[in-house]
Amino acid sequence: RLEAGVYDFALLDVGSQARLETLGPVLLRVRGRVDVGHAGFVGPRAAMASASEFVIDCNAIDPAPLPDSASVNFGESSNLRALLLAPNALVRLLPHSSLVGAIGASHVWIGEGATLRHEDGIVGPPLCTIASCDDEDPCPYDACCGGT
């Protein structure tokens, strides 16, 4: 069980039928692979906790979106309740796995009978548009738009 806080892992490997439970809001930063075994559980311990109380930020990179080489894997019949960020990786949900929360990933592969249920969503900075970018400063650099 993880107490509330921020954690940095090189990789995350949750075995078959194992549980990784959080006891409060957690940000889990993972530099490499995320693997959850058959019938594993990852999420808040409290039934009333929301998915936004557990954020998994995976920094793995998948050069090609091939299911057999995915860096983020949820085994058959596994359950995840979290906001999962994997912007450069393939997330693979094997058959009959379940995710409650949201996924932000380069690619997502969903197996037969797997379910996704949106809860909370991923919040980021507001989108920058040409109209919102001009800070009315005469210098050529507008922070929002990277100098354009």
Steps between C-alpha positions, in 0.01 A plus 500: 500500500621845412441791735401833343792662319722504194699189407770446235550145370732367232227250405177361643431127504185382680476120500204277423216549749710760686367837615658845499273720710530866587389644834471860381581713195806358321708605202704202382769591247639198316804539277462165320253216456172446683381140525197381695448124505191285455218614732722766660354817651646851493309789655371668814416276795193702595197407291380862503833643378504641150738402220658847514648412840743262329699629204750275325740696281698256284797633307566184294548535126367251245657562158229298324144432619520120494290324767768241576755772581278732706667677793175527699314170546195406704455124519186305434224576754711770665340815643635855499341806656719798421592771256767346278740723307727328247544755221776310318388144562254237394255405777371144467189379684479124465163322473251557780714764669335814632604862530303764691646847452670628185793424270725747322730292279663490161305182417251280684432133422178363653450124523176310459257562785718772657308798637583867538290734712580869507535653846642846574714542187844641442538871562778699341581857413249681281554466128690781339334669205614796293236718668595395853872514432554874457609637836498858360871535576686649201785250534483218242478225760161389627556238769187304422586441136874451525595831341256523210 
